[in-house]
Amino acid sequence: YEDGGIITPTMLSSLKEALKRAPDSVENINALHLAKTGQKPFFKIDDAGEIQFVRAPNIQDMETARRGIQTTINNKFKSGQGDVGTELKPFEKALRDEIDQSSQKLKDARITAASNKTTTESFDSGKKAFGKSPDEIEIEFQSVVAKGTDAVSAYRAGLMDQLRSKMASGGKTTMMSKLEDANTK
């Protein structure tokens, strides 16, 4: 955030449009903003439902708002209102795209965080492979392959970690005989 970014009229318009369609995001944004900065919100909603900026927003404010909107979208999917979440997603994406154009470092941080999450999830999936049927593993591995070579490497590392753990736990002989038997799960 230290490098900043230019807050464009298009970015402000994207925020306004997203909040017009998801007014319940305001509570998420304000709570997140207060938790992150300890400051009062940078905008308020007037009686007509329009956004009034209390101060000029910076790039961190815009990213906080985007995250609050994303939280609302996630909550819609979790509560069984997936259709609403689906309709809101393009407005969050428009705001994210504007933020990414304005701040390359923020865009790079977002990409790195997503990559780290994918790698962690793939590693964890690999560790849990022994509790699944071969068909489940095949389907899961196909989705891991679609995520790229880093995800595949992480999946394999998780699987190997689980193998090493099983081999070290004293069940080496049992494990080897199970691996040898094609009829064993």
PDB file of C-alpha atoms in Angstrom, residues 15-155:
ATOM      1  CA  LEU A  15     -17.185   0.791  -6.125  1.00  0.00           C
ATOM      2  CA  LYS A  16     -20.432   2.758  -6.212  1.00  0.00           C
ATOM      3  CA  GLU A  17     -22.033   0.293  -8.626  1.00  0.00           C
ATOM      4  CA  ALA A  18     -20.998  -2.712  -6.512  1.00  0.00           C
ATOM      5  CA  LEU A  19     -22.309  -1.133  -3.314  1.00  0.00           C
ATOM      6  CA  LYS A  20     -25.564  -0.124  -4.993  1.00  0.00           C
ATOM      7  CA  ARG A  21     -26.154  -3.790  -5.794  1.00  0.00           C
ATOM      8  CA  ALA A  22     -24.801  -5.169  -2.505  1.00  0.00           C
ATOM      9  CA  PRO A  23     -25.640  -2.649   0.215  1.00  0.00           C
ATOM     10  CA  ASP A  24     -25.048  -5.276   2.895  1.00  0.00           C
ATOM     11  CA  SER A  25     -21.345  -5.056   1.942  1.00  0.00           C
ATOM     12  CA  VAL A  26     -21.149  -1.688   3.679  1.00  0.00           C
ATOM     13  CA  GLU A  27     -21.157  -3.346   7.099  1.00  0.00           C
ATOM     14  CA  ASN A  28     -18.386  -5.767   6.047  1.00  0.00           C
ATOM     15  CA  ILE A  29     -16.289  -2.963   4.578  1.00  0.00           C
ATOM     16  CA  ASN A  30     -16.661  -0.684   7.596  1.00  0.00           C
ATOM     17  CA  ALA A  31     -15.846  -3.492  10.060  1.00  0.00           C
ATOM     18  CA  LEU A  32     -12.784  -4.516   8.039  1.00  0.00           C
ATOM     19  CA  HIS A  33     -11.654  -0.906   7.621  1.00  0.00           C
ATOM     20  CA  LEU A  34     -11.957  -0.229  11.352  1.00  0.00           C
ATOM     21  CA  ALA A  35     -10.122  -3.460  12.221  1.00  0.00           C
ATOM     22  CA  LYS A  36      -7.269  -2.727   9.779  1.00  0.00           C
ATOM     23  CA  THR A  37      -6.766   0.979  10.340  1.00  0.00           C
ATOM     24  CA  GLY A  38      -8.541   1.915  13.568  1.00  0.00           C
ATOM     25  CA  GLN A  39     -10.115   4.774  11.639  1.00  0.00           C
ATOM     26  CA  LYS A  40     -13.698   5.703  10.872  1.00  0.00           C
ATOM     27  CA  PRO A  41     -15.031   4.598   7.485  1.00  0.00           C
ATOM     28  CA  PHE A  42     -14.008   6.644   4.445  1.00  0.00           C
ATOM     29  CA  PHE A  43     -17.581   6.766   3.107  1.00  0.00           C
ATOM     30  CA  LYS A  44     -21.170   6.705   4.243  1.00  0.00           C
ATOM     31  CA  ILE A  45     -24.471   5.963   2.590  1.00  0.00           C
ATOM     32  CA  ASP A  46     -26.963   8.852   2.508  1.00  0.00           C
ATOM     33  CA  ASP A  47     -30.753   8.572   2.840  1.00  0.00           C
ATOM     34  CA  ALA A  48     -31.124   8.165  -0.930  1.00  0.00           C
ATOM     35  CA  GLY A  49     -28.717   5.184  -0.883  1.00  0.00           C
ATOM     36  CA  GLU A  50     -25.877   7.059  -2.570  1.00  0.00           C
ATOM     37  CA  ILE A  51     -22.253   6.893  -1.435  1.00  0.00           C
ATOM     38  CA  GLN A  52     -20.865  10.023   0.134  1.00  0.00           C
ATOM     39  CA  PHE A  53     -17.099  10.030   0.630  1.00  0.00           C
ATOM     40  CA  VAL A  54     -16.036  11.362   4.033  1.00  0.00           C
ATOM     41  CA  ARG A  55     -12.502  11.733   2.703  1.00  0.00           C
ATOM     42  CA  ALA A  56     -10.679  10.899  -0.489  1.00  0.00           C
ATOM     43  CA  PRO A  57     -10.059   7.138  -0.520  1.00  0.00           C
ATOM     44  CA  ASN A  58      -6.594   5.709  -1.045  1.00  0.00           C
ATOM     45  CA  ILE A  59      -5.618   2.389  -2.637  1.00  0.00           C
ATOM     46  CA  GLN A  60      -5.815   0.579   0.715  1.00  0.00           C
ATOM     47  CA  ASP A  61      -9.357   1.862   1.216  1.00  0.00           C
ATOM     48  CA  MET A  62     -10.350   0.599  -2.219  1.00  0.00           C
ATOM     49  CA  GLU A  63      -8.805  -2.835  -1.602  1.00  0.00           C
ATOM     50  CA  THR A  64     -10.535  -3.020   1.786  1.00  0.00           C
ATOM     51  CA  ALA A  65     -13.827  -2.206   0.069  1.00  0.00           C
ATOM     52  CA  ARG A  66     -13.197  -4.876  -2.563  1.00  0.00           C
ATOM     53  CA  ARG A  67     -12.504  -7.451   0.162  1.00  0.00           C
ATOM     54  CA  GLY A  68     -15.701  -6.465   1.975  1.00  0.00           C
ATOM     55  CA  ILE A  69     -17.672  -6.977  -1.239  1.00  0.00           C
ATOM     56  CA  GLN A  70     -15.945 -10.337  -1.762  1.00  0.00           C
ATOM     57  CA  THR A  71     -16.927 -11.342   1.796  1.00  0.00           C
ATOM     58  CA  THR A  72     -20.540 -10.528   0.974  1.00  0.00           C
ATOM     59  CA  ILE A  73     -20.340 -12.636  -2.200  1.00  0.00           C
ATOM     60  CA  ASN A  74     -18.834 -15.554  -0.257  1.00  0.00           C
ATOM     61  CA  ASN A  75     -21.566 -15.249   2.377  1.00  0.00           C
ATOM     62  CA  LYS A  76     -24.249 -15.330  -0.326  1.00  0.00           C
ATOM     63  CA  PHE A  77     -22.877 -18.618  -1.660  1.00  0.00           C
ATOM     64  CA  LYS A  78     -22.619 -20.102   1.840  1.00  0.00           C
ATOM     65  CA  SER A  79     -26.178 -19.114   2.739  1.00  0.00           C
ATOM     66  CA  GLY A  80     -27.700 -20.712  -0.347  1.00  0.00           C
ATOM     67  CA  GLN A  81     -28.035 -17.492  -2.340  1.00  0.00           C
ATOM     68  CA  GLY A  82     -25.526 -18.495  -5.002  1.00  0.00           C
ATOM     69  CA  ASP A  83     -27.518 -16.753  -7.730  1.00  0.00           C
ATOM     70  CA  VAL A  84     -27.098 -13.426  -5.928  1.00  0.00           C
ATOM     71  CA  GLY A  85     -23.380 -14.108  -5.433  1.00  0.00           C
ATOM     72  CA  THR A  86     -23.011 -14.927  -9.104  1.00  0.00           C
ATOM     73  CA  GLU A  87     -24.712 -11.659 -10.090  1.00  0.00           C
ATOM     74  CA  LEU A  88     -22.463  -9.635  -7.761  1.00  0.00           C
ATOM     75  CA  LYS A  89     -19.182 -11.242  -8.865  1.00  0.00           C
ATOM     76  CA  PRO A  90     -18.749  -9.157 -12.074  1.00  0.00           C
ATOM     77  CA  PHE A  91     -18.967  -5.942 -10.014  1.00  0.00           C
ATOM     78  CA  GLU A  92     -16.285  -7.136  -7.580  1.00  0.00           C
ATOM     79  CA  LYS A  93     -14.158  -8.194 -10.560  1.00  0.00           C
ATOM     80  CA  ALA A  94     -14.540  -4.785 -12.214  1.00  0.00           C
ATOM     81  CA  LEU A  95     -13.331  -3.102  -9.028  1.00  0.00           C
ATOM     82  CA  ARG A  96     -10.456  -5.592  -8.657  1.00  0.00           C
ATOM     83  CA  ASP A  97      -9.392  -5.009 -12.257  1.00  0.00           C
ATOM     84  CA  GLU A  98      -9.334  -1.240 -11.694  1.00  0.00           C
ATOM     85  CA  ILE A  99      -7.272  -1.675  -8.517  1.00  0.00           C
ATOM     86  CA  ASP A 100      -4.871  -4.018 -10.335  1.00  0.00           C
ATOM     87  CA  GLN A 101      -4.408  -1.465 -13.136  1.00  0.00           C
ATOM     88  CA  SER A 102      -3.680   1.212 -10.582  1.00  0.00           C
ATOM     89  CA  SER A 103      -1.231  -0.745  -8.423  1.00  0.00           C
ATOM     90  CA  GLN A 104       0.996  -3.405  -9.975  1.00  0.00           C
ATOM     91  CA  LYS A 105       2.463  -4.306  -6.568  1.00  0.00           C
ATOM     92  CA  LEU A 106      -0.980  -4.966  -5.141  1.00  0.00           C
ATOM     93  CA  LYS A 107      -1.811  -7.099  -8.178  1.00  0.00           C
ATOM     94  CA  ASP A 108       1.438  -9.055  -7.709  1.00  0.00           C
ATOM     95  CA  ALA A 109       0.682  -9.552  -3.997  1.00  0.00           C
ATOM     96  CA  ARG A 110      -2.777 -10.881  -4.872  1.00  0.00           C
ATOM     97  CA  ILE A 111      -1.288 -13.331  -7.405  1.00  0.00           C
ATOM     98  CA  THR A 112       1.322 -14.521  -4.886  1.00  0.00           C
ATOM     99  CA  ALA A 113      -1.312 -15.033  -2.185  1.00  0.00           C
ATOM    100  CA  ALA A 114      -3.500 -17.041  -4.573  1.00  0.00           C
ATOM    101  CA  SER A 115      -0.527 -19.182  -5.605  1.00  0.00           C
ATOM    102  CA  ASN A 116       0.406 -19.832  -1.974  1.00  0.00           C
ATOM    103  CA  LYS A 117      -3.163 -20.826  -1.165  1.00  0.00           C
ATOM    104  CA  THR A 118      -3.304 -23.215  -4.124  1.00  0.00           C
ATOM    105  CA  THR A 119       0.017 -24.784  -3.124  1.00  0.00           C
ATOM    106  CA  THR A 120      -1.080 -25.243   0.486  1.00  0.00           C
ATOM    107  CA  GLU A 121      -4.423 -26.746  -0.528  1.00  0.00           C
ATOM    108  CA  SER A 122      -2.706 -29.115  -2.969  1.00  0.00           C
ATOM    109  CA  PHE A 123      -0.184 -30.226  -0.337  1.00  0.00           C
ATOM    110  CA  ASP A 124      -2.990 -30.887   2.154  1.00  0.00           C
ATOM    111  CA  SER A 125      -4.947 -32.850  -0.474  1.00  0.00           C
ATOM    112  CA  GLY A 126      -1.896 -35.011  -1.131  1.00  0.00           C
ATOM    113  CA  LYS A 127      -1.558 -35.739   2.588  1.00  0.00           C
ATOM    114  CA  LYS A 128      -5.196 -36.905   2.717  1.00  0.00           C
ATOM    115  CA  ALA A 129      -5.002 -39.155  -0.352  1.00  0.00           C
ATOM    116  CA  PHE A 130      -4.629 -42.385   1.634  1.00  0.00           C
ATOM    117  CA  GLY A 131      -8.120 -42.014   3.043  1.00  0.00           C
ATOM    118  CA  LYS A 132      -9.746 -41.836  -0.381  1.00  0.00           C
ATOM    119  CA  SER A 133     -10.741 -44.300  -3.050  1.00  0.00           C
ATOM    120  CA  PRO A 134      -8.645 -44.528  -6.223  1.00  0.00           C
ATOM    121  CA  ASP A 135     -11.477 -42.942  -8.220  1.00  0.00           C
ATOM    122  CA  GLU A 136     -11.639 -39.985  -5.814  1.00  0.00           C
ATOM    123  CA  ILE A 137      -7.880 -39.561  -6.057  1.00  0.00           C
ATOM    124  CA  GLU A 138      -7.995 -39.628  -9.858  1.00  0.00           C
ATOM    125  CA  ILE A 139     -10.666 -36.921  -9.986  1.00  0.00           C
ATOM    126  CA  GLU A 140      -8.882 -34.840  -7.355  1.00  0.00           C
ATOM    127  CA  PHE A 141      -5.545 -35.175  -9.129  1.00  0.00           C
ATOM    128  CA  GLN A 142      -7.078 -34.031 -12.423  1.00  0.00           C
ATOM    129  CA  SER A 143      -8.238 -30.828 -10.731  1.00  0.00           C
ATOM    130  CA  VAL A 144      -4.769 -30.376  -9.216  1.00  0.00           C
ATOM    131  CA  VAL A 145      -3.165 -30.796 -12.655  1.00  0.00           C
ATOM    132  CA  ALA A 146      -5.468 -28.065 -13.986  1.00  0.00           C
ATOM    133  CA  LYS A 147      -4.010 -25.683 -11.378  1.00  0.00           C
ATOM    134  CA  GLY A 148      -0.485 -26.039 -12.766  1.00  0.00           C
ATOM    135  CA  THR A 149       2.865 -27.665 -12.125  1.00  0.00           C
ATOM    136  CA  ASP A 150       3.398 -26.008  -8.733  1.00  0.00           C
ATOM    137  CA  ALA A 151       0.118 -27.492  -7.489  1.00  0.00           C
ATOM    138  CA  VAL A 152       1.107 -30.943  -8.808  1.00  0.00           C
ATOM    139  CA  SER A 153       4.480 -30.710  -7.053  1.00  0.00           C
ATOM    140  CA  ALA A 154       2.781 -29.687  -3.819  1.00  0.00           C
ATOM    141  CA  TYR A 155       0.290 -32.571  -4.094  1.00  0.00           C
TER     142      TYR A 155
END
